Amino acid sequence: MADSGGRSGIRIRVLLVDDHQVVRRGLRTFLEVQDDIEVVGEASDGEEGVAQAEELRPDVILMDIKMPGTDGIEALRRLRELANPARVLIVTSFTEQRTVVPALRAGAAGYVYKDIDPDALAGAIRSVHAGHVLLQPEVAEALLSRDEQGPSAGRPGSLTDREREVLGLIADGRSNREIARALVLSEKTVKTHVSNILMKLDLSDRTQAALWAVRHGIAE
């Protein structure tokens, strides 16, 4: 029996979106032996994935980027337009690395490679479900390069000292609860700071905030 690594009583509902049936079958086979993870559905392209996400309301979506028809990035954009609360973890091949940054900007909570160790995949699912952002070194490097940056949404000087602290912890992958503990604040206060940060920097979500922090040197 696999070690779930999760908290007792918590079940993470996962949707698999990949055009290769063999990949979906492999993911399902492994995830179904995790005590705290439940595969609630599968989709073979982005359009079907969005429809399934709206119907099933999963907690986490494992999404391929390159799929026929509606690809993963377009599916991410549609999920954002629909305000779907699912956290999306991109599952990609190494050769698709150049498409990872656009995916993160479209709202993904992070990415893993298709050859990831199974236990590490389960850990990644638990991490994004807990509100963390998975930023790999390759993504940070790409964001710091001139051709990937694009215009800045806001200026660091518009943030208060406390907001900069919160933003740094967001980029470190901390959840609101963990930030509250680290700064000795209530979760409600942290949530307010996060909302203010997104508003001031004209960003859509925590993932974009984490990327912005890396790009502007607030996160190491």
PDB file of C-alpha atoms in Angstrom:
ATOM      1  CA  MET A   1       0.000   0.000   0.000  1.00  0.00           C
ATOM      2  CA  ALA A   2       1.439   3.388  -0.919  1.00  0.00           C
ATOM      3  CA  ASP A   3       2.034   5.944   1.772  1.00  0.00           C
ATOM      4  CA  SER A   4      -0.463   8.697   1.112  1.00  0.00           C
ATOM      5  CA  GLY A   5       1.603  11.409   2.747  1.00  0.00           C
ATOM      6  CA  GLY A   6      -1.612  13.388   3.247  1.00  0.00           C
ATOM      7  CA  ARG A   7      -3.666  14.326   6.242  1.00  0.00           C
ATOM      8  CA  SER A   8      -6.270  11.893   7.504  1.00  0.00           C
ATOM      9  CA  GLY A   9      -9.757  12.574   6.187  1.00  0.00           C
ATOM     10  CA  ILE A  10      -8.699  14.883   3.339  1.00  0.00           C
ATOM     11  CA  ARG A  11      -9.520  13.677  -0.182  1.00  0.00           C
ATOM     12  CA  ILE A  12      -8.078  15.643  -3.101  1.00  0.00           C
ATOM     13  CA  ARG A  13     -10.331  15.353  -6.156  1.00  0.00           C
ATOM     14  CA  VAL A  14      -8.206  15.181  -9.324  1.00  0.00           C
ATOM     15  CA  LEU A  15      -9.128  15.522 -13.004  1.00  0.00           C
ATOM     16  CA  LEU A  16      -6.730  14.147 -15.661  1.00  0.00           C
ATOM     17  CA  VAL A  17      -6.502  16.056 -18.969  1.00  0.00           C
ATOM     18  CA  ASP A  18      -4.175  14.492 -21.568  1.00  0.00           C
ATOM     19  CA  ASP A  19      -4.710  13.366 -25.155  1.00  0.00           C
ATOM     20  CA  HIS A  20      -2.763  10.128 -24.613  1.00  0.00           C
ATOM     21  CA  GLN A  21      -4.868   7.393 -23.058  1.00  0.00           C
ATOM     22  CA  VAL A  22      -1.752   5.499 -21.926  1.00  0.00           C
ATOM     23  CA  VAL A  23      -0.598   8.546 -19.936  1.00  0.00           C
ATOM     24  CA  ARG A  24      -4.001   8.965 -18.305  1.00  0.00           C
ATOM     25  CA  ARG A  25      -4.152   5.267 -17.475  1.00  0.00           C
ATOM     26  CA  GLY A  26      -0.692   5.369 -15.882  1.00  0.00           C
ATOM     27  CA  LEU A  27      -1.560   8.424 -13.815  1.00  0.00           C
ATOM     28  CA  ARG A  28      -4.848   6.938 -12.672  1.00  0.00           C
ATOM     29  CA  THR A  29      -3.230   3.607 -11.748  1.00  0.00           C
ATOM     30  CA  PHE A  30      -0.746   5.301  -9.452  1.00  0.00           C
ATOM     31  CA  LEU A  31      -3.018   7.966  -7.991  1.00  0.00           C
ATOM     32  CA  GLU A  32      -5.781   5.519  -7.113  1.00  0.00           C
ATOM     33  CA  VAL A  33      -3.533   3.840  -4.524  1.00  0.00           C
ATOM     34  CA  GLN A  34      -3.039   7.145  -2.700  1.00  0.00           C
ATOM     35  CA  ASP A  35      -5.284   7.295   0.356  1.00  0.00           C
ATOM     36  CA  ASP A  36      -5.880  11.036   0.052  1.00  0.00           C
ATOM     37  CA  ILE A  37      -6.246  11.401  -3.745  1.00  0.00           C
ATOM     38  CA  GLU A  38      -9.299  10.489  -5.820  1.00  0.00           C
ATOM     39  CA  VAL A  39      -9.366  10.604  -9.634  1.00  0.00           C
ATOM     40  CA  VAL A  40     -12.835  11.911 -10.454  1.00  0.00           C
ATOM     41  CA  GLY A  41     -12.581  12.117 -14.228  1.00  0.00           C
ATOM     42  CA  GLU A  42     -10.547  12.158 -17.445  1.00  0.00           C
ATOM     43  CA  ALA A  43     -10.520  14.289 -20.586  1.00  0.00           C
ATOM     44  CA  SER A  44      -8.656  13.897 -23.881  1.00  0.00           C
ATOM     45  CA  ASP A  45      -8.370  17.590 -24.828  1.00  0.00           C
ATOM     46  CA  GLY A  46      -8.686  21.065 -23.396  1.00  0.00           C
ATOM     47  CA  GLU A  47     -12.287  21.650 -24.418  1.00  0.00           C
ATOM     48  CA  GLU A  48     -13.436  18.434 -22.781  1.00  0.00           C
ATOM     49  CA  GLY A  49     -11.245  19.237 -19.794  1.00  0.00           C
ATOM     50  CA  VAL A  50     -12.952  22.596 -19.237  1.00  0.00           C
ATOM     51  CA  ALA A  51     -16.392  20.967 -19.509  1.00  0.00           C
ATOM     52  CA  GLN A  52     -15.401  18.232 -17.052  1.00  0.00           C
ATOM     53  CA  ALA A  53     -13.919  20.786 -14.664  1.00  0.00           C
ATOM     54  CA  GLU A  54     -17.188  22.713 -14.621  1.00  0.00           C
ATOM     55  CA  GLU A  55     -19.254  19.564 -14.099  1.00  0.00           C
ATOM     56  CA  LEU A  56     -17.048  17.705 -11.609  1.00  0.00           C
ATOM     57  CA  ARG A  57     -15.495  20.698  -9.752  1.00  0.00           C
ATOM     58  CA  PRO A  58     -12.176  18.947  -8.990  1.00  0.00           C
ATOM     59  CA  ASP A  59      -9.652  20.361  -6.538  1.00  0.00           C
ATOM     60  CA  VAL A  60      -6.654  19.816  -8.826  1.00  0.00           C
ATOM     61  CA  ILE A  61      -6.371  19.338 -12.595  1.00  0.00           C
ATOM     62  CA  LEU A  62      -3.369  17.581 -14.142  1.00  0.00           C
ATOM     63  CA  MET A  63      -3.162  19.244 -17.569  1.00  0.00           C
ATOM     64  CA  ASP A  64      -1.020  18.516 -20.610  1.00  0.00           C
ATOM     65  CA  ILE A  65      -0.009  21.549 -22.685  1.00  0.00           C
ATOM     66  CA  LYS A  66       0.125  20.177 -26.227  1.00  0.00           C
ATOM     67  CA  MET A  67      -3.196  18.635 -27.190  1.00  0.00           C
ATOM     68  CA  PRO A  68      -5.182  18.638 -30.461  1.00  0.00           C
ATOM     69  CA  GLY A  69      -7.905  21.250 -30.729  1.00  0.00           C
ATOM     70  CA  THR A  70      -7.994  23.256 -27.513  1.00  0.00           C
ATOM     71  CA  ASP A  71      -4.549  23.068 -25.929  1.00  0.00           C
ATOM     72  CA  GLY A  72      -3.679  23.379 -22.266  1.00  0.00           C
ATOM     73  CA  ILE A  73      -2.954  27.110 -22.325  1.00  0.00           C
ATOM     74  CA  GLU A  74      -6.282  27.961 -23.951  1.00  0.00           C
ATOM     75  CA  ALA A  75      -8.039  25.650 -21.487  1.00  0.00           C
ATOM     76  CA  LEU A  76      -6.378  27.523 -18.629  1.00  0.00           C
ATOM     77  CA  ARG A  77      -7.631  30.835 -19.994  1.00  0.00           C
ATOM     78  CA  ARG A  78     -11.179  29.502 -20.263  1.00  0.00           C
ATOM     79  CA  LEU A  79     -11.070  28.146 -16.716  1.00  0.00           C
ATOM     80  CA  ARG A  80      -9.999  31.586 -15.495  1.00  0.00           C
ATOM     81  CA  GLU A  81     -12.827  33.269 -17.416  1.00  0.00           C
ATOM     82  CA  LEU A  82     -15.243  30.854 -15.747  1.00  0.00           C
ATOM     83  CA  ALA A  83     -13.665  31.550 -12.327  1.00  0.00           C
ATOM     84  CA  ASN A  84     -13.227  27.819 -11.843  1.00  0.00           C
ATOM     85  CA  PRO A  85     -11.490  27.295  -8.471  1.00  0.00           C
ATOM     86  CA  ALA A  86      -9.498  24.200  -9.478  1.00  0.00           C
ATOM     87  CA  ARG A  87      -5.719  24.413  -9.138  1.00  0.00           C
ATOM     88  CA  VAL A  88      -4.039  23.399 -12.399  1.00  0.00           C
ATOM     89  CA  LEU A  89      -0.753  21.495 -12.397  1.00  0.00           C
ATOM     90  CA  ILE A  90       0.821  21.301 -15.840  1.00  0.00           C
ATOM     91  CA  VAL A  91       2.291  17.889 -16.722  1.00  0.00           C
ATOM     92  CA  THR A  92       4.655  18.444 -19.625  1.00  0.00           C
ATOM     93  CA  SER A  93       7.639  16.988 -21.448  1.00  0.00           C
ATOM     94  CA  PHE A  94      11.028  18.660 -21.121  1.00  0.00           C
ATOM     95  CA  THR A  95      10.954  19.706 -24.789  1.00  0.00           C
ATOM     96  CA  GLU A  96       7.864  21.843 -24.079  1.00  0.00           C
ATOM     97  CA  GLN A  97       9.714  23.981 -21.523  1.00  0.00           C
ATOM     98  CA  ARG A  98       9.328  27.162 -23.604  1.00  0.00           C
ATOM     99  CA  THR A  99       5.553  26.922 -23.284  1.00  0.00           C
ATOM    100  CA  VAL A 100       5.633  26.624 -19.491  1.00  0.00           C
ATOM    101  CA  VAL A 101       5.956  30.357 -18.773  1.00  0.00           C
ATOM    102  CA  PRO A 102       2.871  31.246 -20.886  1.00  0.00           C
ATOM    103  CA  ALA A 103       1.001  28.473 -19.084  1.00  0.00           C
ATOM    104  CA  LEU A 104       1.912  29.901 -15.693  1.00  0.00           C
ATOM    105  CA  ARG A 105       0.876  33.343 -16.839  1.00  0.00           C
ATOM    106  CA  ALA A 106      -2.436  31.843 -17.982  1.00  0.00           C
ATOM    107  CA  GLY A 107      -3.123  30.687 -14.441  1.00  0.00           C
ATOM    108  CA  ALA A 108      -1.353  27.371 -13.812  1.00  0.00           C
ATOM    109  CA  ALA A 109      -0.232  26.753 -10.229  1.00  0.00           C
ATOM    110  CA  GLY A 110       2.959  25.082 -11.417  1.00  0.00           C
ATOM    111  CA  TYR A 111       4.339  22.337 -13.582  1.00  0.00           C
ATOM    112  CA  VAL A 112       6.034  18.958 -13.446  1.00  0.00           C
ATOM    113  CA  TYR A 113       7.696  16.855 -16.139  1.00  0.00           C
ATOM    114  CA  LYS A 114       6.083  13.665 -17.424  1.00  0.00           C
ATOM    115  CA  ASP A 115       9.028  11.583 -16.195  1.00  0.00           C
ATOM    116  CA  ILE A 116       8.529  12.774 -12.603  1.00  0.00           C
ATOM    117  CA  ASP A 117       8.910  10.193  -9.860  1.00  0.00           C
ATOM    118  CA  PRO A 118       5.391   8.994  -8.882  1.00  0.00           C
ATOM    119  CA  ASP A 119       5.812   9.891  -5.222  1.00  0.00           C
ATOM    120  CA  ALA A 120       7.013  13.365  -6.226  1.00  0.00           C
ATOM    121  CA  LEU A 121       3.907  13.765  -8.399  1.00  0.00           C
ATOM    122  CA  ALA A 122       1.658  12.935  -5.463  1.00  0.00           C
ATOM    123  CA  GLY A 123       3.578  15.465  -3.393  1.00  0.00           C
ATOM    124  CA  ALA A 124       3.157  18.094  -6.106  1.00  0.00           C
ATOM    125  CA  ILE A 125      -0.599  17.511  -6.175  1.00  0.00           C
ATOM    126  CA  ARG A 126      -0.793  17.934  -2.411  1.00  0.00           C
ATOM    127  CA  SER A 127       1.363  21.047  -2.613  1.00  0.00           C
ATOM    128  CA  VAL A 128      -0.742  22.928  -5.158  1.00  0.00           C
ATOM    129  CA  HIS A 129      -3.918  21.805  -3.388  1.00  0.00           C
ATOM    130  CA  ALA A 130      -2.571  23.421  -0.225  1.00  0.00           C
ATOM    131  CA  GLY A 131      -2.163  26.709  -2.089  1.00  0.00           C
ATOM    132  CA  HIS A 132       1.512  26.503  -2.955  1.00  0.00           C
ATOM    133  CA  VAL A 133       3.050  27.618  -6.242  1.00  0.00           C
ATOM    134  CA  LEU A 134       5.572  25.285  -7.874  1.00  0.00           C
ATOM    135  CA  LEU A 135       8.271  27.462  -9.424  1.00  0.00           C
ATOM    136  CA  GLN A 136      11.146  25.569 -11.011  1.00  0.00           C
ATOM    137  CA  PRO A 137      14.581  27.191 -11.594  1.00  0.00           C
ATOM    138  CA  GLU A 138      14.093  27.005 -15.362  1.00  0.00           C
ATOM    139  CA  VAL A 139      10.964  29.128 -15.126  1.00  0.00           C
ATOM    140  CA  ALA A 140      12.613  31.746 -12.932  1.00  0.00           C
ATOM    141  CA  GLU A 141      15.484  31.954 -15.419  1.00  0.00           C
ATOM    142  CA  ALA A 142      13.096  32.359 -18.332  1.00  0.00           C
ATOM    143  CA  LEU A 143      11.205  35.109 -16.530  1.00  0.00           C
ATOM    144  CA  LEU A 144      14.430  36.991 -15.901  1.00  0.00           C
ATOM    145  CA  SER A 145      15.412  36.930 -19.572  1.00  0.00           C
ATOM    146  CA  ARG A 146      14.482  39.999 -21.619  1.00  0.00           C
ATOM    147  CA  ASP A 147      12.533  38.219 -24.299  1.00  0.00           C
ATOM    148  CA  GLU A 148      10.184  36.601 -21.747  1.00  0.00           C
ATOM    149  CA  GLN A 149       9.547  39.522 -19.448  1.00  0.00           C
ATOM    150  CA  GLY A 150       7.165  41.749 -21.352  1.00  0.00           C
ATOM    151  CA  PRO A 151       5.809  44.901 -19.681  1.00  0.00           C
ATOM    152  CA  SER A 152       5.681  45.092 -15.899  1.00  0.00           C
ATOM    153  CA  ALA A 153       2.206  45.146 -14.431  1.00  0.00           C
ATOM    154  CA  GLY A 154       3.111  47.303 -11.466  1.00  0.00           C
ATOM    155  CA  ARG A 155       5.967  48.818  -9.499  1.00  0.00           C
ATOM    156  CA  PRO A 156       7.536  47.416  -6.306  1.00  0.00           C
ATOM    157  CA  GLY A 157       7.293  50.858  -4.700  1.00  0.00           C
ATOM    158  CA  SER A 158       3.496  50.704  -4.726  1.00  0.00           C
ATOM    159  CA  LEU A 159       3.570  47.984  -2.047  1.00  0.00           C
ATOM    160  CA  THR A 160       3.825  48.534   1.692  1.00  0.00           C
ATOM    161  CA  ASP A 161       6.603  46.814   3.646  1.00  0.00           C
ATOM    162  CA  ARG A 162       4.120  44.274   4.984  1.00  0.00           C
ATOM    163  CA  GLU A 163       2.782  43.566   1.487  1.00  0.00           C
ATOM    164  CA  ARG A 164       6.328  42.992   0.263  1.00  0.00           C
ATOM    165  CA  GLU A 165       6.811  40.497   3.097  1.00  0.00           C
ATOM    166  CA  VAL A 166       3.613  38.700   2.159  1.00  0.00           C
ATOM    167  CA  LEU A 167       4.556  38.716  -1.525  1.00  0.00           C
ATOM    168  CA  GLY A 168       7.950  37.217  -0.758  1.00  0.00           C
ATOM    169  CA  LEU A 169       6.295  34.387   1.163  1.00  0.00           C
ATOM    170  CA  ILE A 170       3.809  33.808  -1.673  1.00  0.00           C
ATOM    171  CA  ALA A 171       6.758  33.410  -4.035  1.00  0.00           C
ATOM    172  CA  ASP A 172       8.267  30.969  -1.548  1.00  0.00           C
ATOM    173  CA  GLY A 173       5.189  28.819  -2.039  1.00  0.00           C
ATOM    174  CA  ARG A 174       3.539  29.514   1.325  1.00  0.00           C
ATOM    175  CA  SER A 175      -0.199  29.200   1.825  1.00  0.00           C
ATOM    176  CA  ASN A 176      -2.211  31.926   3.587  1.00  0.00           C
ATOM    177  CA  ARG A 177      -2.183  29.856   6.768  1.00  0.00           C
ATOM    178  CA  GLU A 178       1.604  29.491   6.670  1.00  0.00           C
ATOM    179  CA  ILE A 179       2.063  33.202   5.959  1.00  0.00           C
ATOM    180  CA  ALA A 180      -0.202  34.041   8.889  1.00  0.00           C
ATOM    181  CA  ARG A 181       1.901  31.884  11.203  1.00  0.00           C
ATOM    182  CA  ALA A 182       5.184  33.275   9.909  1.00  0.00           C
ATOM    183  CA  LEU A 183       4.109  36.920  10.308  1.00  0.00           C
ATOM    184  CA  VAL A 184       1.905  36.392  13.389  1.00  0.00           C
ATOM    185  CA  LEU A 185      -1.216  37.618  11.613  1.00  0.00           C
ATOM    186  CA  SER A 186      -4.730  36.294  11.187  1.00  0.00           C
ATOM    187  CA  GLU A 187      -5.552  34.437   7.967  1.00  0.00           C
ATOM    188  CA  LYS A 188      -8.183  37.091   7.253  1.00  0.00           C
ATOM    189  CA  THR A 189      -5.535  39.818   7.427  1.00  0.00           C
ATOM    190  CA  VAL A 190      -3.232  37.853   5.136  1.00  0.00           C
ATOM    191  CA  LYS A 191      -6.077  37.368   2.661  1.00  0.00           C
ATOM    192  CA  THR A 192      -6.628  41.129   2.652  1.00  0.00           C
ATOM    193  CA  HIS A 193      -2.925  41.743   1.997  1.00  0.00           C
ATOM    194  CA  VAL A 194      -2.981  39.255  -0.882  1.00  0.00           C
ATOM    195  CA  SER A 195      -6.014  40.972  -2.412  1.00  0.00           C
ATOM    196  CA  ASN A 196      -4.312  44.371  -2.101  1.00  0.00           C
ATOM    197  CA  ILE A 197      -1.150  43.027  -3.736  1.00  0.00           C
ATOM    198  CA  LEU A 198      -3.065  41.635  -6.705  1.00  0.00           C
ATOM    199  CA  MET A 199      -5.025  44.865  -7.083  1.00  0.00           C
ATOM    200  CA  LYS A 200      -1.978  47.160  -6.874  1.00  0.00           C
ATOM    201  CA  LEU A 201       0.053  45.089  -9.317  1.00  0.00           C
ATOM    202  CA  ASP A 202      -2.899  44.396 -11.634  1.00  0.00           C
ATOM    203  CA  LEU A 203      -2.388  40.640 -11.390  1.00  0.00           C
ATOM    204  CA  SER A 204      -4.980  37.869 -11.560  1.00  0.00           C
ATOM    205  CA  ASP A 205      -3.793  35.278  -9.061  1.00  0.00           C
ATOM    206  CA  ARG A 206      -1.108  34.044  -6.651  1.00  0.00           C
ATOM    207  CA  THR A 207       0.869  32.346  -9.411  1.00  0.00           C
ATOM    208  CA  GLN A 208       1.263  35.602 -11.315  1.00  0.00           C
ATOM    209  CA  ALA A 209       2.183  37.326  -8.045  1.00  0.00           C
ATOM    210  CA  ALA A 210       4.922  34.760  -7.406  1.00  0.00           C
ATOM    211  CA  LEU A 211       6.284  35.201 -10.927  1.00  0.00           C
ATOM    212  CA  TRP A 212       6.189  38.991 -10.536  1.00  0.00           C
ATOM    213  CA  ALA A 213       8.130  38.709  -7.265  1.00  0.00           C
ATOM    214  CA  VAL A 214      10.854  36.635  -8.939  1.00  0.00           C
ATOM    215  CA  ARG A 215      11.072  39.034 -11.865  1.00  0.00           C
ATOM    216  CA  HIS A 216      11.438  42.088  -9.597  1.00  0.00           C
ATOM    217  CA  GLY A 217      13.889  40.630  -7.107  1.00  0.00           C
ATOM    218  CA  ILE A 218      11.502  40.413  -4.152  1.00  0.00           C
ATOM    219  CA  ALA A 219      11.906  36.635  -4.103  1.00  0.00           C
ATOM    220  CA  GLU A 220      15.277  34.962  -4.316  1.00  0.00           C
TER     221      GLU A 220
END
